[in-house]
Short mmCIF file of C-alpha atoms in Angstrom, two decimals:
data_model
loop_
_atom_site.label_atom_id
_atom_site.label_comp_id
_atom_site.label_asym_id
_atom_site.label_seq_id
_atom_site.Cartn_x
_atom_site.Cartn_y
_atom_site.Cartn_z
CA MET A 7 207.24 -70.45 -7.25
CA VAL A 8 205.97 -68.99 -10.44
CA LYS A 9 202.23 -69.19 -10.84
CA PRO A 10 201.32 -70.45 -14.31
CA GLN A 11 199.18 -68.41 -16.64
CA GLY A 12 195.59 -69.53 -16.76
CA LEU A 13 194.17 -71.22 -19.70
CA LEU A 14 192.04 -69.69 -22.30
CA LEU A 15 189.53 -72.38 -23.20
CA VAL A 16 187.74 -71.78 -26.52
CA LEU A 17 184.56 -73.70 -26.87
CA SER A 18 183.19 -73.68 -30.29
CA GLY A 19 181.32 -75.83 -32.86
CA PRO A 20 178.44 -75.79 -35.09
CA SER A 21 174.92 -74.33 -34.00
CA GLY A 22 173.08 -77.18 -32.15
CA ALA A 23 176.23 -78.90 -31.06
CA GLY A 24 175.37 -78.07 -27.38
CA LYS A 25 178.19 -76.01 -26.55
CA GLY A 26 176.00 -73.65 -24.42
CA THR A 27 174.87 -76.44 -22.23
CA ILE A 28 178.62 -77.66 -21.76
CA CYS A 29 179.83 -74.13 -21.03
CA GLN A 30 177.11 -73.87 -18.35
CA MET A 31 178.16 -77.17 -16.68
CA LEU A 32 181.70 -76.18 -16.74
CA ARG A 33 180.96 -72.94 -15.05
CA GLU A 34 178.74 -74.68 -12.38
CA LYS A 35 181.60 -77.29 -11.86
CA LEU A 36 184.56 -74.74 -11.86
CA PRO A 37 183.26 -71.58 -9.94
CA ASP A 38 186.56 -69.97 -10.44
CA LEU A 39 186.41 -70.33 -14.16
CA ALA A 40 186.24 -66.70 -15.65
CA TYR A 41 183.99 -65.75 -18.46
CA SER A 42 185.10 -63.00 -20.61
CA VAL A 43 182.74 -59.74 -20.73
CA SER A 44 182.25 -58.66 -24.44
CA VAL A 45 182.53 -55.22 -25.78
CA THR A 46 179.43 -54.05 -27.70
CA THR A 47 178.23 -50.90 -29.39
CA ARG A 48 174.63 -51.52 -28.85
CA GLN A 49 172.60 -49.72 -26.32
CA ALA A 50 172.65 -51.17 -22.88
CA ARG A 51 169.11 -52.73 -22.08
CA ASN A 52 167.36 -52.21 -18.96
CA GLY A 53 169.24 -53.57 -15.79
CA GLU A 54 172.47 -54.21 -17.93
CA VAL A 55 175.45 -52.98 -16.14
CA ASP A 56 178.65 -51.73 -17.85
CA GLY A 57 181.49 -53.95 -17.05
CA VAL A 58 179.28 -56.83 -16.01
CA ASN A 59 176.91 -57.68 -18.99
CA TYR A 60 179.00 -55.91 -21.35
CA PHE A 61 181.59 -53.11 -21.87
CA PHE A 62 179.32 -50.60 -23.57
CA LYS A 63 181.50 -48.48 -26.04
CA SER A 64 180.86 -46.04 -29.11
CA VAL A 65 181.46 -47.23 -32.71
CA GLU A 66 184.58 -44.94 -32.65
CA GLU A 67 185.96 -46.72 -29.62
CA VAL A 68 185.41 -50.21 -30.89
CA LYS A 69 186.99 -49.28 -34.30
CA GLN A 70 190.02 -47.96 -32.70
CA MET A 71 190.18 -51.16 -30.58
CA ILE A 72 190.10 -53.23 -33.80
CA ALA A 73 192.74 -51.00 -35.29
CA GLU A 74 195.01 -51.40 -32.47
CA GLY A 75 194.56 -55.21 -32.21
CA GLU A 76 192.68 -54.85 -28.92
CA LEU A 77 189.93 -57.32 -29.89
CA LEU A 78 190.75 -61.00 -29.88
CA GLU A 79 187.69 -61.43 -32.20
CA TYR A 80 184.79 -59.29 -33.24
CA ALA A 81 181.62 -59.49 -35.51
CA GLU A 82 179.16 -56.94 -36.66
CA VAL A 83 175.55 -58.02 -36.01
CA TYR A 84 172.70 -55.85 -37.41
CA GLY A 85 175.03 -52.73 -37.39
CA ASN A 86 176.36 -53.31 -33.85
CA TYR A 87 179.92 -54.45 -33.03
CA TYR A 88 180.45 -57.24 -30.50
CA GLY A 89 183.96 -58.27 -29.55
CA THR A 90 186.26 -59.92 -27.08
CA PRO A 91 188.61 -57.32 -25.29
CA ARG A 92 192.20 -58.75 -25.41
CA SER A 93 193.49 -56.75 -22.24
CA TYR A 94 190.50 -57.86 -20.21
CA VAL A 95 191.09 -61.70 -20.92
CA MET A 96 195.01 -61.36 -20.62
CA GLU A 97 194.51 -59.53 -17.33
CA LEU A 98 192.64 -62.76 -16.01
CA LEU A 99 195.04 -65.15 -17.48
CA ASN A 100 197.86 -63.52 -15.97
CA GLN A 101 196.34 -63.64 -12.64
CA GLY A 102 196.45 -67.37 -13.25
CA LYS A 103 192.64 -67.60 -13.93
CA ASP A 104 191.30 -69.91 -16.48
CA VAL A 105 189.05 -68.16 -19.00
CA ILE A 106 186.17 -69.68 -21.04
CA LEU A 107 184.88 -68.25 -24.21
CA GLU A 108 181.92 -69.85 -26.14
CA ILE A 109 181.93 -68.74 -29.46
CA ASP A 110 180.91 -69.40 -33.12
CA ILE A 111 183.39 -70.88 -35.61
CA GLN A 112 184.28 -67.68 -37.18
CA GLY A 113 185.20 -66.06 -33.87
CA ALA A 114 187.22 -69.18 -32.73
CA MET A 115 189.38 -68.86 -35.92
CA GLN A 116 190.06 -65.27 -35.40
CA ILE A 117 191.08 -65.90 -31.70
CA LYS A 118 193.39 -68.73 -32.87
CA LYS A 119 195.15 -66.15 -34.99
CA ARG A 120 195.68 -63.81 -32.35
CA PHE A 121 196.14 -66.18 -29.36
CA PRO A 122 197.31 -69.52 -30.69
CA ASP A 123 198.15 -70.54 -27.06
CA GLY A 124 194.52 -70.96 -26.35
CA VAL A 125 192.74 -74.49 -26.07
CA PHE A 126 190.52 -74.80 -28.92
CA VAL A 127 187.83 -77.50 -28.38
CA PHE A 128 185.18 -78.35 -31.06
CA ILE A 129 182.02 -79.70 -29.85
CA VAL A 130 180.14 -81.90 -32.43
CA PRO A 131 176.87 -83.59 -32.36
CA PRO A 132 177.04 -87.51 -32.44
CA SER A 133 175.16 -87.36 -35.51
CA LEU A 134 173.49 -84.99 -38.06
CA ASP A 135 170.19 -86.68 -37.22
CA GLU A 136 170.70 -85.59 -33.58
CA LEU A 137 171.71 -82.12 -34.67
CA CYS A 138 168.65 -81.82 -36.71
CA SER A 139 166.18 -83.05 -33.82
CA ARG A 140 167.95 -80.50 -31.52
CA ILE A 141 167.52 -77.67 -33.68
CA TYR A 142 163.92 -78.84 -34.16
CA LYS A 143 163.32 -78.97 -30.55
CA ARG A 144 164.25 -75.33 -29.93
CA GLY A 145 160.91 -74.87 -31.73
CA THR A 146 161.80 -71.26 -32.36
CA ASP A 147 162.86 -71.75 -36.06
CA SER A 148 160.99 -71.98 -39.25
CA GLU A 149 161.41 -75.04 -41.49
CA ASP A 150 163.39 -72.99 -43.75
CA VAL A 151 165.69 -71.56 -41.13
CA ILE A 152 166.30 -75.14 -39.85
CA LYS A 153 167.15 -76.32 -43.25
CA ARG A 154 169.69 -73.42 -43.62
CA ARG A 155 171.13 -74.03 -40.06
CA LEU A 156 171.52 -77.73 -40.86
CA ALA A 157 173.28 -76.98 -44.22
CA SER A 158 175.68 -74.72 -42.53
CA ALA A 159 176.28 -77.03 -39.79
CA THR A 160 177.54 -79.67 -42.13
CA GLY A 161 179.77 -77.11 -43.89
CA GLU A 162 181.11 -75.96 -40.35
CA LEU A 163 182.08 -79.46 -39.44
CA ALA A 164 184.88 -79.25 -41.87
CA TYR A 165 186.57 -76.72 -39.58
CA ALA A 166 187.01 -79.40 -36.83
CA ASN A 167 190.72 -80.07 -37.87
CA GLU A 168 191.64 -76.31 -37.21
CA TYR A 169 190.95 -77.11 -33.44
CA ASP A 170 193.03 -78.89 -30.87
CA TYR A 171 190.43 -81.28 -29.69
CA ILE A 172 187.09 -82.49 -30.95
CA VAL A 173 184.50 -83.61 -28.36
CA VAL A 174 181.41 -85.52 -29.29
CA ASN A 175 178.36 -84.25 -27.40
CA ASP A 176 176.28 -87.35 -27.02
CA VAL A 177 175.45 -86.78 -23.31
CA ALA A 178 176.31 -83.27 -21.99
CA GLN A 179 177.57 -84.45 -18.58
CA LYS A 180 180.05 -86.90 -20.48
CA ALA A 181 181.20 -84.18 -22.81
CA THR A 182 181.70 -81.73 -19.92
CA SER A 183 183.80 -84.25 -17.88
CA LYS A 184 185.95 -84.72 -21.27
CA VAL A 185 186.57 -81.06 -21.43
CA LEU A 186 187.63 -81.20 -17.81
CA THR A 187 190.17 -83.82 -18.59
CA ILE A 188 191.39 -81.91 -21.55
CA MET A 189 191.73 -78.85 -19.36
CA GLU A 190 193.64 -80.86 -16.74
CA ALA A 191 196.03 -82.53 -19.30
CA GLU A 192 196.71 -79.15 -20.88
CA ARG A 193 198.30 -77.90 -17.69
CA TYR A 194 201.01 -80.48 -18.17
CA ARG A 195 201.83 -79.49 -21.77
CA ALA A 196 205.45 -78.83 -21.87
CA ALA A 197 204.99 -75.38 -23.20
CA ARG A 198 202.97 -74.43 -20.10
CA THR A 199 205.05 -76.40 -17.54
CA TYR A 200 208.58 -75.59 -18.67
CA PHE A 201 208.85 -72.89 -16.01
CA ILE A 202 209.08 -75.85 -13.50
CA ILE A 203 212.48 -76.98 -15.24
CA ASN A 204 213.69 -73.55 -14.81
CA GLU A 205 212.73 -73.56 -11.06
CA ILE A 206 214.47 -76.91 -10.32
CA CYS A 207 217.58 -75.76 -12.29
CA HIS A 208 217.58 -72.28 -10.45
CA ALA A 209 217.16 -74.07 -7.21
CA ALA A 210 220.15 -76.23 -8.05
CA HIS A 211 222.11 -73.04 -9.03
CA LYS A 212 221.36 -71.63 -5.61
CA GLU A 213 222.53 -74.62 -3.64
CA ARG A 214 225.77 -74.49 -5.34
CA GLU A 215 226.16 -70.86 -4.26
CA ILE A 216 225.72 -71.59 -0.87
CA MET B 1 182.60 -97.50 -36.90
CA VAL B 2 186.40 -96.92 -37.55
CA LYS B 3 188.46 -98.08 -34.79
CA PRO B 4 190.93 -95.40 -33.79
CA GLN B 5 194.68 -96.24 -33.77
CA GLY B 6 196.26 -96.74 -30.38
CA LEU B 7 198.42 -94.28 -28.57
CA LEU B 8 202.22 -94.58 -28.49
CA LEU B 9 203.15 -93.46 -25.03
CA VAL B 10 206.65 -92.60 -24.86
CA LEU B 11 207.74 -92.23 -20.93
CA SER B 12 211.06 -90.66 -20.51
CA GLY B 13 213.12 -88.47 -18.37
CA PRO B 14 216.64 -88.04 -16.42
CA SER B 15 217.56 -91.10 -14.60
CA GLY B 16 216.20 -91.07 -10.86
CA ALA B 17 212.95 -89.28 -12.06
CA GLY B 18 210.87 -92.59 -11.25
CA LYS B 19 209.72 -93.41 -14.91
CA GLY B 20 210.14 -97.04 -14.06
CA THR B 21 207.77 -96.89 -11.19
CA ILE B 22 205.25 -94.90 -13.12
CA CYS B 23 205.38 -97.30 -15.99
CA GLN B 24 204.86 -100.23 -13.60
CA MET B 25 201.72 -98.50 -11.95
CA LEU B 26 200.23 -97.60 -15.49
CA ARG B 27 200.71 -101.18 -16.52
CA GLU B 28 198.87 -102.44 -13.37
CA LYS B 29 195.81 -99.94 -13.90
CA LEU B 30 195.66 -100.83 -17.81
CA PRO B 31 196.05 -104.39 -18.24
CA ASP B 32 195.43 -104.00 -21.91
CA LEU B 33 198.38 -101.66 -22.16
CA ALA B 34 200.87 -103.26 -24.49
CA TYR B 35 204.62 -103.22 -23.79
CA SER B 36 206.88 -103.13 -26.64
CA VAL B 37 209.35 -106.24 -26.84
CA SER B 38 212.72 -105.06 -28.03
CA VAL B 39 215.24 -106.54 -30.42
CA THR B 40 218.65 -107.29 -29.04
CA THR B 41 221.85 -108.98 -30.36
CA ARG B 42 222.84 -110.23 -26.94
CA GLN B 43 222.75 -113.88 -25.94
CA ALA B 44 219.40 -114.99 -24.38
CA ARG B 45 219.82 -115.80 -20.78
CA ASN B 46 218.42 -118.74 -18.87
CA GLY B 47 214.58 -118.77 -19.12
CA GLU B 48 214.40 -115.75 -21.49
CA VAL B 49 211.92 -116.52 -24.36
CA ASP B 50 212.43 -115.19 -27.87
CA GLY B 51 209.41 -113.01 -28.64
CA VAL B 52 208.48 -112.42 -24.98
CA ASN B 53 211.42 -111.06 -23.17
CA TYR B 54 213.19 -109.89 -26.44
CA PHE B 55 213.47 -110.70 -30.23
CA PHE B 56 216.91 -112.22 -30.38
CA LYS B 57 218.72 -111.37 -33.58
CA SER B 58 222.09 -111.48 -35.05
CA VAL B 59 224.28 -108.37 -35.55
CA GLU B 60 223.55 -108.62 -39.28
CA GLU B 61 219.78 -108.79 -38.84
CA VAL B 62 219.71 -105.70 -36.53
CA LYS B 63 222.05 -103.74 -38.89
CA GLN B 64 219.65 -104.55 -41.81
CA MET B 65 216.68 -103.52 -39.66
CA ILE B 66 218.57 -100.16 -38.92
CA ALA B 67 219.43 -99.64 -42.47
CA GLU B 68 215.65 -100.33 -43.65
CA GLY B 69 214.27 -97.96 -40.83
CA GLU B 70 212.74 -100.90 -39.10
CA LEU B 71 213.82 -99.78 -35.68
CA LEU B 72 212.06 -96.79 -34.10
CA GLU B 73 215.16 -96.32 -31.85
CA TYR B 74 218.11 -98.19 -31.15
CA ALA B 75 221.53 -98.09 -29.01
CA GLU B 76 224.50 -100.01 -28.69
CA VAL B 77 225.52 -100.95 -25.18
CA TYR B 78 228.86 -102.94 -24.42
CA GLY B 79 228.92 -104.07 -28.02
CA ASN B 80 225.36 -105.27 -28.11
CA TYR B 81 222.52 -103.75 -29.96
CA TYR B 82 219.07 -102.94 -28.37
CA GLY B 83 216.02 -101.37 -30.36
CA THR B 84 212.39 -101.02 -30.76
CA PRO B 85 210.95 -102.79 -33.72
CA ARG B 86 208.74 -100.56 -35.70
CA SER B 87 206.47 -103.17 -37.29
CA TYR B 88 205.89 -104.80 -33.86
CA VAL B 89 204.78 -101.52 -32.53
CA MET B 90 202.75 -100.43 -35.40
CA GLU B 91 200.80 -103.78 -35.51
CA LEU B 92 199.62 -103.31 -31.93
CA LEU B 93 198.91 -99.62 -32.59
CA ASN B 94 196.77 -100.54 -35.67
CA GLN B 95 194.73 -103.28 -33.49
CA GLY B 96 193.79 -100.12 -31.56
CA LYS B 97 196.15 -101.01 -28.53
CA ASP B 98 197.91 -98.44 -26.61
CA VAL B 99 201.56 -99.26 -26.37
CA ILE B 100 204.00 -97.76 -23.74
CA LEU B 101 207.74 -97.51 -23.99
CA GLU B 102 209.90 -96.37 -21.05
CA ILE B 103 212.99 -95.07 -22.52
CA ASP B 104 216.00 -92.76 -21.99
CA ILE B 105 216.10 -89.34 -23.55
CA GLN B 106 218.47 -90.41 -26.42
CA GLY B 107 215.95 -93.17 -27.35
CA ALA B 108 212.71 -90.94 -27.22
CA MET B 109 214.43 -88.28 -29.35
CA GLN B 110 215.04 -91.03 -31.95
CA ILE B 111 211.45 -92.16 -31.70
CA LYS B 112 210.24 -88.55 -32.00
CA LYS B 113 211.93 -88.18 -35.45
CA ARG B 114 210.49 -91.45 -36.63
CA PHE B 115 207.00 -91.51 -35.07
CA PRO B 116 206.01 -87.83 -34.19
CA ASP B 117 202.42 -89.02 -33.46
CA GLY B 118 203.58 -90.52 -30.25
CA VAL B 119 202.75 -88.90 -26.99
CA PHE B 120 205.88 -87.92 -25.31
CA VAL B 121 205.79 -87.56 -21.59
CA PHE B 122 208.78 -86.12 -19.57
CA ILE B 123 208.97 -87.13 -16.17
CA VAL B 124 210.82 -85.01 -13.77
CA PRO B 125 211.77 -85.15 -10.13
CA PRO B 126 210.29 -82.35 -7.94
CA SER B 127 213.61 -81.13 -7.10
CA LEU B 128 217.46 -82.02 -7.61
CA ASP B 129 217.67 -82.59 -3.89
CA GLU B 130 214.98 -85.20 -4.42
CA LEU B 131 216.72 -86.79 -7.59
CA CYS B 132 220.01 -86.90 -5.55
CA SER B 133 218.39 -88.76 -2.59
CA ARG B 134 216.57 -91.20 -4.84
CA ILE B 135 219.97 -92.07 -6.61
CA TYR B 136 221.43 -92.30 -3.28
CA LYS B 137 218.71 -94.63 -1.98
CA ARG B 138 219.32 -97.17 -4.88
CA GLY B 139 222.43 -97.85 -2.80
CA THR B 140 224.19 -99.52 -5.80
CA ASP B 141 226.27 -96.58 -7.05
CA SER B 142 229.57 -95.11 -5.81
CA GLU B 143 229.90 -91.29 -4.92
CA ASP B 144 231.61 -90.78 -8.24
CA VAL B 145 228.87 -92.49 -10.19
CA ILE B 146 226.13 -90.58 -8.27
CA LYS B 147 228.01 -87.31 -9.07
CA ARG B 148 228.08 -88.13 -12.71
CA ARG B 149 224.49 -89.11 -12.81
CA LEU B 150 223.45 -86.04 -11.09
CA ALA B 151 225.46 -83.67 -13.54
CA SER B 152 223.93 -85.71 -16.49
CA ALA B 153 220.39 -85.46 -14.92
CA THR B 154 220.67 -81.55 -14.85
CA GLY B 155 221.86 -81.53 -18.45
CA GLU B 156 219.05 -83.92 -19.32
CA LEU B 157 216.38 -81.55 -17.79
CA ALA B 158 217.01 -79.15 -20.78
CA TYR B 159 215.50 -81.59 -23.08
CA ALA B 160 212.05 -81.22 -21.47
CA ASN B 161 210.74 -78.61 -24.04
CA GLU B 162 211.23 -81.33 -26.83
CA TYR B 163 208.42 -83.23 -25.12
CA ASP B 164 204.60 -82.83 -25.42
CA TYR B 165 204.05 -83.03 -21.70
CA ILE B 166 206.12 -82.67 -18.39
CA VAL B 167 204.84 -84.40 -15.31
CA VAL B 168 206.47 -83.67 -11.96
CA ASN B 169 206.86 -86.92 -9.93
CA ASP B 170 206.46 -85.89 -6.43
CA VAL B 171 204.19 -88.82 -5.45
CA ALA B 172 204.24 -91.64 -7.98
CA GLN B 173 200.44 -92.44 -7.72
CA LYS B 174 199.57 -88.84 -8.37
CA ALA B 175 202.01 -88.58 -11.38
CA THR B 176 200.62 -91.80 -12.66
CA SER B 177 197.04 -90.38 -12.53
CA LYS B 178 198.36 -87.43 -14.36
CA VAL B 179 199.74 -89.64 -17.21
CA LEU B 180 196.24 -91.50 -17.37
CA THR B 181 194.55 -88.00 -17.75
CA ILE B 182 197.12 -87.08 -20.58
CA MET B 183 196.26 -90.21 -22.23
CA GLU B 184 192.37 -89.75 -22.11
CA ALA B 185 192.84 -86.08 -23.46
CA GLU B 186 194.94 -87.24 -26.29
CA ARG B 187 192.09 -89.51 -27.53
CA TYR B 188 190.14 -86.33 -28.18
CA ARG B 189 192.87 -84.66 -30.14
CA ALA B 190 191.56 -83.35 -33.35
CA ALA B 191 194.28 -85.21 -35.29
CA ARG B 192 193.04 -88.48 -33.75
CA THR B 193 189.58 -87.89 -33.58
CA TYR B 194 188.98 -86.21 -37.01
CA PHE B 195 187.62 -89.78 -38.40
CA ILE B 196 184.44 -88.96 -36.45
CA ILE B 197 183.58 -86.11 -38.53
CA ASN B 198 183.93 -88.22 -41.70
CA GLU B 199 181.49 -90.57 -40.16
CA ILE B 200 178.86 -87.83 -39.30
CA CYS B 201 179.24 -86.58 -42.79
CA HIS B 202 179.39 -89.97 -44.52
CA ALA B 203 175.98 -90.82 -42.58
CA ALA B 204 174.41 -87.63 -43.79
CA HIS B 205 175.59 -88.56 -47.29
CA LYS B 206 173.87 -92.03 -47.01
CA GLU B 207 170.67 -90.23 -45.76
CA ARG B 208 170.44 -88.08 -48.65
CA GLU B 209 170.81 -91.07 -51.07
CA ILE B 210 167.91 -92.86 -49.57
#
């Protein structure tokens, strides 16, 4: 019996949509769900372990990975590179493990180009009002930052149709259960399950040989 | 709030896969699930009601429907036409009702051409051994017919990758619950849910006007 490849679940959406909470809840419900370890060029902080928190790399190493298509996505933030290592993710998937990536829209769009077989889920707030109050509640942002975040969130909503699924996050637990349903259904996708047909036919072929 | 269109669920697969049982179980679990009434040119039998069991039509009427693209699929069996009326199905879908069609592979492939937004589920037996014993159990077929059925079922399995989903029917109740999961996940498909984004943005637009 062939073991099917795991799912790469890409959870994305505008900031304040609540993808972090859903990601956390999924990991609690699915202890086997793997979480990709990112590559970074920034210095390791106290207590951070290479290969656990991040893969710490030099700028040259990361640039080479980019050149060789070895990052599913990457971004430069304040002069440091952050990225998702393709080979690490592929190894997990090939072991049959599901991998979750919680990522911004730019990152998700990069992954879609390089790994279109992923399951791309766009998390949206039930309304912009709600999005606004969630950003407010964080309490860490100034009025100006909030306004900018809100404007960019509205713009980001337009990316929804680049995704496979849209999940409205009204209540995080409900939204999480919707993502679980999507993950189950995706296992029955013909493209992922076709190996079963080969197995049935192969078995039939063997029967004939006997 | 826009009411989303219903799903057209097309349940298909080789004969003996058990799609009839799954269809029956789905209808029991989902009393609101609509079942398409077919058009036919055959004579109404005792007790059959026009518009309930079939829409009874003349050959000329059906030929005209075919010419006008008014049948999602049709077949000629022993000189009689049978078909699925597009307008009847579309009316149900536009009311937001889910519609199920249990149909052979040829019919499903015709529907896919004319209504690619349908959800196409291919039901397969767990093995050809099992398929064989199910066909035997029917007890109605001669050895020759069984052999022919089995050969054609093997050929039909190759159509699996034309479908959206493949569901292995080992235990009918489990397979039914898989189809229910697929139906739920399909509701979150970006193509079906994108109207929500318009609603969020429209609401935001109205807020700005006030």
